[in-house]
mmCIF file of N, CA, C and O and ligand atoms in Angstrom:
data_model
loop_
_atom_site.group_PDB
_atom_site.id
_atom_site.type_symbol
_atom_site.label_atom_id
_atom_site.label_comp_id
_atom_site.label_asym_id
_atom_site.label_seq_id
_atom_site.Cartn_x
_atom_site.Cartn_y
_atom_site.Cartn_z
ATOM 1 N N MET A 1 5.606 -0.930 7.993
ATOM 2 C CA MET A 1 6.680 -1.105 6.997
ATOM 3 C C MET A 1 7.605 0.108 7.023
ATOM 4 O O MET A 1 7.158 1.235 6.953
ATOM 5 N N SER A 2 8.916 -0.126 7.140
ATOM 6 C CA SER A 2 9.827 1.018 7.205
ATOM 7 C C SER A 2 11.000 0.871 6.245
ATOM 8 O O SER A 2 11.673 1.837 5.945
ATOM 9 N N ASP A 3 11.221 -0.370 5.750
ATOM 10 C CA ASP A 3 12.312 -0.593 4.808
ATOM 11 C C ASP A 3 11.771 -1.082 3.469
ATOM 12 O O ASP A 3 10.773 -1.787 3.417
ATOM 13 N N CYS A 4 12.479 -0.722 2.395
ATOM 14 C CA CYS A 4 12.117 -1.203 1.067
ATOM 15 C C CYS A 4 12.355 -2.707 0.973
ATOM 16 O O CYS A 4 13.388 -3.214 1.406
ATOM 17 N N LEU A 5 11.399 -3.421 0.389
ATOM 18 C CA LEU A 5 11.525 -4.872 0.245
ATOM 19 C C LEU A 5 12.642 -5.247 -0.718
ATOM 20 O O LEU A 5 13.202 -6.340 -0.645
ATOM 21 N N TYR A 6 12.957 -4.343 -1.641
ATOM 22 C CA TYR A 6 13.925 -4.670 -2.687
ATOM 23 C C TYR A 6 15.336 -4.283 -2.322
ATOM 24 O O TYR A 6 16.269 -5.050 -2.508
ATOM 25 N N CYS A 7 15.509 -3.064 -1.797
ATOM 26 C CA CYS A 7 16.881 -2.580 -1.571
ATOM 27 C C CYS A 7 17.141 -2.216 -0.119
ATOM 28 O O CYS A 7 18.228 -1.765 0.212
ATOM 29 N N LYS A 8 16.148 -2.398 0.751
ATOM 30 C CA LYS A 8 16.266 -2.074 2.179
ATOM 31 C C LYS A 8 16.447 -0.584 2.437
ATOM 32 O O LYS A 8 16.849 -0.178 3.532
ATOM 33 N N GLY A 9 16.162 0.215 1.419
ATOM 34 C CA GLY A 9 16.248 1.660 1.598
ATOM 35 C C GLY A 9 15.145 2.166 2.505
ATOM 36 O O GLY A 9 14.219 1.438 2.852
ATOM 37 N N LYS A 10 15.246 3.419 2.899
ATOM 38 C CA LYS A 10 14.244 4.018 3.784
ATOM 39 C C LYS A 10 13.019 4.452 2.995
ATOM 40 O O LYS A 10 13.131 4.996 1.893
ATOM 41 N N LEU A 11 11.843 4.239 3.596
ATOM 42 C CA LEU A 11 10.604 4.676 2.959
ATOM 43 C C LEU A 11 10.165 5.987 3.589
ATOM 44 O O LEU A 11 10.217 6.161 4.799
ATOM 45 N N LYS A 12 9.729 6.916 2.715
ATOM 46 C CA LYS A 12 9.210 8.165 3.272
ATOM 47 C C LYS A 12 7.841 8.460 2.669
ATOM 48 O O LYS A 12 7.588 8.132 1.502
ATOM 49 N N PRO A 13 6.952 9.062 3.458
ATOM 50 C CA PRO A 13 5.609 9.375 2.977
ATOM 51 C C PRO A 13 5.663 10.462 1.913
ATOM 52 O O PRO A 13 6.360 11.465 2.086
ATOM 53 N N GLU A 14 4.955 10.225 0.821
ATOM 54 C CA GLU A 14 4.875 11.216 -0.256
ATOM 55 C C GLU A 14 3.499 11.160 -0.887
ATOM 56 O O GLU A 14 2.758 10.217 -0.670
ATOM 57 N N ARG A 15 3.183 12.161 -1.698
ATOM 58 C CA ARG A 15 1.963 12.136 -2.501
ATOM 59 C C ARG A 15 2.358 11.752 -3.915
ATOM 60 O O ARG A 15 3.257 12.355 -4.493
ATOM 61 N N VAL A 16 1.695 10.734 -4.440
ATOM 62 C CA VAL A 16 2.081 10.228 -5.760
ATOM 63 C C VAL A 16 0.868 10.203 -6.687
ATOM 64 O O VAL A 16 -0.269 10.394 -6.260
ATOM 65 N N THR A 17 1.149 9.952 -7.951
ATOM 66 C CA THR A 17 0.094 9.772 -8.942
ATOM 67 C C THR A 17 -0.005 8.286 -9.262
ATOM 68 O O THR A 17 1.003 7.639 -9.529
ATOM 69 N N ARG A 18 -1.222 7.755 -9.204
ATOM 70 C CA ARG A 18 -1.410 6.327 -9.465
ATOM 71 C C ARG A 18 -2.353 6.151 -10.641
ATOM 72 O O ARG A 18 -3.339 6.867 -10.773
ATOM 73 N N VAL A 19 -2.047 5.183 -11.490
ATOM 74 C CA VAL A 19 -2.917 4.835 -12.605
ATOM 75 C C VAL A 19 -3.616 3.532 -12.257
ATOM 76 O O VAL A 19 -2.968 2.567 -11.854
ATOM 77 N N GLN A 20 -4.921 3.524 -12.374
ATOM 78 C CA GLN A 20 -5.700 2.360 -11.937
ATOM 79 C C GLN A 20 -6.712 1.970 -13.005
ATOM 80 O O GLN A 20 -7.444 2.818 -13.510
ATOM 81 N N GLU A 21 -6.727 0.678 -13.338
ATOM 82 C CA GLU A 21 -7.758 0.166 -14.241
ATOM 83 C C GLU A 21 -8.923 -0.323 -13.398
ATOM 84 O O GLU A 21 -8.719 -0.992 -12.379
ATOM 85 N N TYR A 22 -10.126 0.042 -13.793
ATOM 86 C CA TYR A 22 -11.296 -0.431 -13.063
ATOM 87 C C TYR A 22 -12.448 -0.615 -14.031
ATOM 88 O O TYR A 22 -12.845 0.332 -14.715
ATOM 89 N N ASP A 23 -12.962 -1.839 -14.103
ATOM 90 C CA ASP A 23 -14.126 -2.130 -14.921
ATOM 91 C C ASP A 23 -13.935 -1.671 -16.371
ATOM 92 O O ASP A 23 -14.837 -1.109 -16.981
ATOM 93 N N GLY A 24 -12.713 -1.891 -16.903
ATOM 94 C CA GLY A 24 -12.447 -1.578 -18.299
ATOM 95 C C GLY A 24 -12.111 -0.123 -18.581
ATOM 96 O O GLY A 24 -11.930 0.256 -19.737
ATOM 97 N N HIS A 25 -12.035 0.701 -17.538
ATOM 98 C CA HIS A 25 -11.653 2.099 -17.727
ATOM 99 C C HIS A 25 -10.384 2.395 -16.940
ATOM 100 O O HIS A 25 -10.104 1.749 -15.926
ATOM 101 N N TRP A 26 -9.639 3.395 -17.419
ATOM 102 C CA TRP A 26 -8.420 3.810 -16.731
ATOM 103 C C TRP A 26 -8.651 5.115 -15.998
ATOM 104 O O TRP A 26 -9.285 6.028 -16.515
ATOM 105 N N TYR A 27 -8.109 5.162 -14.795
ATOM 106 C CA TYR A 27 -8.240 6.355 -13.962
ATOM 107 C C TYR A 27 -6.855 6.797 -13.505
ATOM 108 O O TYR A 27 -6.002 5.956 -13.199
ATOM 109 N N ILE A 28 -6.658 8.112 -13.470
ATOM 110 C CA ILE A 28 -5.426 8.673 -12.928
ATOM 111 C C ILE A 28 -5.784 9.366 -11.618
ATOM 112 O O ILE A 28 -6.652 10.242 -11.600
ATOM 113 N N ILE A 29 -5.169 8.920 -10.535
ATOM 114 C CA ILE A 29 -5.461 9.489 -9.220
ATOM 115 C C ILE A 29 -4.238 10.259 -8.749
ATOM 116 O O ILE A 29 -3.162 9.680 -8.561
ATOM 117 N N GLU A 30 -4.399 11.560 -8.569
ATOM 118 C CA GLU A 30 -3.274 12.401 -8.159
ATOM 119 C C GLU A 30 -3.298 12.645 -6.654
ATOM 120 O O GLU A 30 -4.351 12.582 -6.022
ATOM 121 N N ASN A 31 -2.130 12.928 -6.116
ATOM 122 C CA ASN A 31 -1.974 13.280 -4.700
ATOM 123 C C ASN A 31 -2.403 12.171 -3.758
ATOM 124 O O ASN A 31 -2.961 12.428 -2.689
ATOM 125 N N LEU A 32 -2.136 10.933 -4.172
ATOM 126 C CA LEU A 32 -2.450 9.794 -3.322
ATOM 127 C C LEU A 32 -1.300 9.574 -2.329
ATOM 128 O O LEU A 32 -0.142 9.507 -2.734
ATOM 129 N N PRO A 33 -1.612 9.466 -1.032
ATOM 130 C CA PRO A 33 -0.550 9.211 -0.055
ATOM 131 C C PRO A 33 0.068 7.831 -0.280
ATOM 132 O O PRO A 33 -0.657 6.860 -0.487
ATOM 133 N N ALA A 34 1.383 7.751 -0.260
ATOM 134 C CA ALA A 34 2.074 6.481 -0.447
ATOM 135 C C ALA A 34 3.419 6.554 0.264
ATOM 136 O O ALA A 34 3.833 7.622 0.721
ATOM 137 N N LEU A 35 4.087 5.402 0.347
ATOM 138 C CA LEU A 35 5.448 5.372 0.876
ATOM 139 C C LEU A 35 6.381 5.124 -0.299
ATOM 140 O O LEU A 35 6.174 4.201 -1.082
ATOM 141 N N VAL A 36 7.403 5.970 -0.406
ATOM 142 C CA VAL A 36 8.327 5.876 -1.531
ATOM 143 C C VAL A 36 9.729 5.619 -1.013
ATOM 144 O O VAL A 36 10.193 6.287 -0.083
ATOM 145 N N CYS A 37 10.417 4.629 -1.619
ATOM 146 C CA CYS A 37 11.786 4.316 -1.224
ATOM 147 C C CYS A 37 12.716 5.447 -1.665
ATOM 148 O O CYS A 37 12.731 5.827 -2.827
ATOM 149 N N GLU A 38 13.502 5.960 -0.713
ATOM 150 C CA GLU A 38 14.420 7.059 -1.017
ATOM 151 C C GLU A 38 15.536 6.606 -1.948
ATOM 152 O O GLU A 38 16.152 7.406 -2.630
ATOM 153 N N GLN A 39 15.818 5.302 -1.939
ATOM 154 C CA GLN A 39 16.962 4.782 -2.679
ATOM 155 C C GLN A 39 16.599 4.377 -4.110
ATOM 156 O O GLN A 39 17.210 4.828 -5.065
ATOM 157 N N CYS A 40 15.572 3.509 -4.263
ATOM 158 C CA CYS A 40 15.277 2.982 -5.602
ATOM 159 C C CYS A 40 13.971 3.530 -6.179
ATOM 160 O O CYS A 40 13.654 3.281 -7.339
ATOM 161 N N GLY A 41 13.199 4.252 -5.368
ATOM 162 C CA GLY A 41 12.003 4.888 -5.903
ATOM 163 C C GLY A 41 10.772 3.993 -5.958
ATOM 164 O O GLY A 41 9.723 4.398 -6.432
ATOM 165 N N GLU A 42 10.900 2.750 -5.460
ATOM 166 C CA GLU A 42 9.744 1.859 -5.411
ATOM 167 C C GLU A 42 8.627 2.508 -4.580
ATOM 168 O O GLU A 42 8.890 3.115 -3.557
ATOM 169 N N VAL A 43 7.386 2.370 -5.081
ATOM 170 C CA VAL A 43 6.249 2.988 -4.407
ATOM 171 C C VAL A 43 5.414 1.920 -3.711
ATOM 172 O O VAL A 43 5.106 0.889 -4.307
ATOM 173 N N TYR A 44 5.081 2.155 -2.458
ATOM 174 C CA TYR A 44 4.239 1.236 -1.692
ATOM 175 C C TYR A 44 2.939 1.929 -1.321
ATOM 176 O O TYR A 44 2.953 3.025 -0.772
ATOM 177 N N TYR A 45 1.823 1.260 -1.637
ATOM 178 C CA TYR A 45 0.524 1.805 -1.287
ATOM 179 C C TYR A 45 0.011 1.117 -0.032
ATOM 180 O O TYR A 45 0.095 -0.105 0.082
ATOM 181 N N THR A 46 -0.514 1.899 0.874
ATOM 182 C CA THR A 46 -1.132 1.314 2.056
ATOM 183 C C THR A 46 -2.512 0.783 1.676
ATOM 184 O O THR A 46 -3.086 1.213 0.671
ATOM 185 N N PRO A 47 -3.053 -0.162 2.457
ATOM 186 C CA PRO A 47 -4.420 -0.633 2.197
ATOM 187 C C PRO A 47 -5.414 0.534 2.184
ATOM 188 O O PRO A 47 -6.361 0.543 1.396
ATOM 189 N N ASP A 48 -5.197 1.530 3.060
ATOM 190 C CA ASP A 48 -6.065 2.713 3.097
ATOM 191 C C ASP A 48 -6.055 3.447 1.771
ATOM 192 O O ASP A 48 -7.096 3.886 1.276
ATOM 193 N N ALA A 49 -4.864 3.607 1.198
ATOM 194 C CA ALA A 49 -4.745 4.330 -0.068
ATOM 195 C C ALA A 49 -5.451 3.563 -1.177
ATOM 196 O O ALA A 49 -6.114 4.156 -2.032
ATOM 197 N N HIS A 50 -5.330 2.242 -1.150
ATOM 198 C CA HIS A 50 -6.011 1.426 -2.156
ATOM 199 C C HIS A 50 -7.533 1.584 -2.026
ATOM 200 O O HIS A 50 -8.236 1.773 -3.012
ATOM 201 N N ASP A 51 -8.029 1.532 -0.795
ATOM 202 C CA ASP A 51 -9.467 1.713 -0.568
ATOM 203 C C ASP A 51 -9.930 3.081 -1.057
ATOM 204 O O ASP A 51 -11.015 3.228 -1.605
ATOM 205 N N ARG A 52 -9.089 4.089 -0.827
ATOM 206 C CA ARG A 52 -9.417 5.460 -1.235
ATOM 207 C C ARG A 52 -9.603 5.528 -2.757
ATOM 208 O O ARG A 52 -10.525 6.158 -3.261
ATOM 209 N N VAL A 53 -8.706 4.847 -3.485
ATOM 210 C CA VAL A 53 -8.782 4.831 -4.948
ATOM 211 C C VAL A 53 -10.102 4.206 -5.401
ATOM 212 O O VAL A 53 -10.821 4.770 -6.228
ATOM 213 N N ILE A 54 -10.431 3.053 -4.824
ATOM 214 C CA ILE A 54 -11.656 2.357 -5.213
ATOM 215 C C ILE A 54 -12.883 3.198 -4.837
ATOM 216 O O ILE A 54 -13.852 3.287 -5.603
ATOM 217 N N ASP A 55 -12.840 3.827 -3.659
ATOM 218 C CA ASP A 55 -13.930 4.715 -3.237
ATOM 219 C C ASP A 55 -14.166 5.828 -4.243
ATOM 220 O O ASP A 55 -15.296 6.090 -4.658
ATOM 221 N N LEU A 56 -13.075 6.505 -4.604
ATOM 222 C CA LEU A 56 -13.172 7.645 -5.531
ATOM 223 C C LEU A 56 -13.811 7.208 -6.838
ATOM 224 O O LEU A 56 -14.663 7.910 -7.405
ATOM 225 N N ILE A 57 -13.412 6.028 -7.331
ATOM 226 C CA ILE A 57 -13.928 5.536 -8.608
ATOM 227 C C ILE A 57 -15.398 5.134 -8.466
ATOM 228 O O ILE A 57 -16.250 5.547 -9.261
ATOM 229 N N GLN A 58 -15.686 4.347 -7.440
ATOM 230 C CA GLN A 58 -17.048 3.816 -7.297
ATOM 231 C C GLN A 58 -18.067 4.908 -6.968
ATOM 232 O O GLN A 58 -19.242 4.782 -7.307
ATOM 233 N N ASN A 59 -17.608 5.967 -6.283
ATOM 234 C CA ASN A 59 -18.531 7.047 -5.930
ATOM 235 C C ASN A 59 -18.806 7.999 -7.082
ATOM 236 O O ASN A 59 -19.548 8.974 -6.915
ATOM 237 N N GLY A 60 -18.179 7.734 -8.220
ATOM 238 C CA GLY A 60 -18.389 8.601 -9.376
ATOM 239 C C GLY A 60 -17.894 10.020 -9.143
ATOM 240 O O GLY A 60 -18.496 10.988 -9.591
ATOM 241 N N THR A 61 -16.781 10.144 -8.423
ATOM 242 C CA THR A 61 -16.187 11.442 -8.116
ATOM 243 C C THR A 61 -15.947 12.246 -9.398
ATOM 244 O O THR A 61 -15.437 11.713 -10.392
ATOM 245 N N GLN A 62 -16.319 13.514 -9.364
ATOM 246 C CA GLN A 62 -16.152 14.389 -10.525
ATOM 247 C C GLN A 62 -14.656 14.575 -10.814
ATOM 248 O O GLN A 62 -13.902 14.991 -9.928
ATOM 249 N N PRO A 63 -14.206 14.278 -12.056
ATOM 250 C CA PRO A 63 -12.774 14.464 -12.374
ATOM 251 C C PRO A 63 -12.377 15.944 -12.333
ATOM 252 O O PRO A 63 -13.188 16.808 -12.683
ATOM 253 N N ILE A 64 -11.151 16.225 -11.905
ATOM 254 C CA ILE A 64 -10.665 17.596 -11.923
ATOM 255 C C ILE A 64 -10.302 18.013 -13.342
ATOM 256 O O ILE A 64 -10.293 19.174 -13.681
ATOM 257 N N ARG A 65 -9.972 17.036 -14.188
ATOM 258 C CA ARG A 65 -9.759 17.290 -15.609
ATOM 259 C C ARG A 65 -9.770 15.951 -16.334
ATOM 260 O O ARG A 65 -9.731 14.900 -15.694
ATOM 261 N N LEU A 66 -9.827 15.992 -17.662
ATOM 262 C CA LEU A 66 -9.788 14.774 -18.446
ATOM 263 C C LEU A 66 -8.515 14.765 -19.275
ATOM 264 O O LEU A 66 -8.090 15.787 -19.792
ATOM 265 N N GLU A 67 -7.886 13.578 -19.394
ATOM 266 C CA GLU A 67 -6.696 13.405 -20.218
ATOM 267 C C GLU A 67 -7.007 12.362 -21.282
ATOM 268 O O GLU A 67 -7.741 11.411 -21.024
ATOM 269 N N SER A 68 -6.437 12.514 -22.470
ATOM 270 C CA SER A 68 -6.543 11.411 -23.429
ATOM 271 C C SER A 68 -5.304 10.535 -23.297
ATOM 272 O O SER A 68 -4.195 11.040 -23.112
ATOM 273 N N VAL A 69 -5.494 9.236 -23.371
ATOM 274 C CA VAL A 69 -4.423 8.286 -23.125
ATOM 275 C C VAL A 69 -4.048 7.604 -24.441
ATOM 276 O O VAL A 69 -4.900 7.003 -25.090
ATOM 277 N N PRO A 70 -2.775 7.670 -24.865
ATOM 278 C CA PRO A 70 -2.361 6.988 -26.091
ATOM 279 C C PRO A 70 -2.445 5.476 -25.909
ATOM 280 O O PRO A 70 -2.000 4.947 -24.900
ATOM 281 N N VAL A 71 -3.016 4.801 -26.879
ATOM 282 C CA VAL A 71 -3.085 3.340 -26.861
ATOM 283 C C VAL A 71 -2.159 2.811 -27.959
ATOM 284 O O VAL A 71 -2.317 3.175 -29.125
ATOM 285 N N LEU A 72 -1.194 1.972 -27.602
ATOM 286 C CA LEU A 72 -0.202 1.486 -28.553
ATOM 287 C C LEU A 72 -0.416 0.001 -28.828
ATOM 288 O O LEU A 72 -0.755 -0.762 -27.922
ATOM 289 N N ASP A 73 -0.189 -0.410 -30.055
ATOM 290 C CA ASP A 73 -0.327 -1.804 -30.444
ATOM 291 C C ASP A 73 1.046 -2.423 -30.649
ATOM 292 O O ASP A 73 1.809 -1.986 -31.503
ATOM 293 N N ALA A 74 1.380 -3.410 -29.864
ATOM 294 C CA ALA A 74 2.711 -4.018 -29.926
ATOM 295 C C ALA A 74 2.730 -5.304 -30.732
ATOM 296 O O ALA A 74 3.710 -6.046 -30.710
ATOM 297 N N SER A 75 1.668 -5.614 -31.459
ATOM 298 C CA SER A 75 1.642 -6.876 -32.217
ATOM 299 C C SER A 75 2.463 -6.758 -33.501
ATOM 300 O O SER A 75 2.756 -5.667 -33.946
HETATM 301 ZN ZN1 ZN B 101 14.207 0.542 -2.525
#
């Protein structure tokens, strides 16, 4: 993949932060390799990056820090 699906902009490799829900818990994964559109900022994850996220979670990787996440009610 070399062009953005939305705007046809160029994709460049970057390290991004991804938020992932898994088994009812939320995880923040920093420094994940991804492709980012230079034009619109859309982020594309490779299958490898997705596997890496699931690996990190399933292996019980020690967090580098803990964050509290605000939960908002829109009802
Ligand atoms: Zn784009």
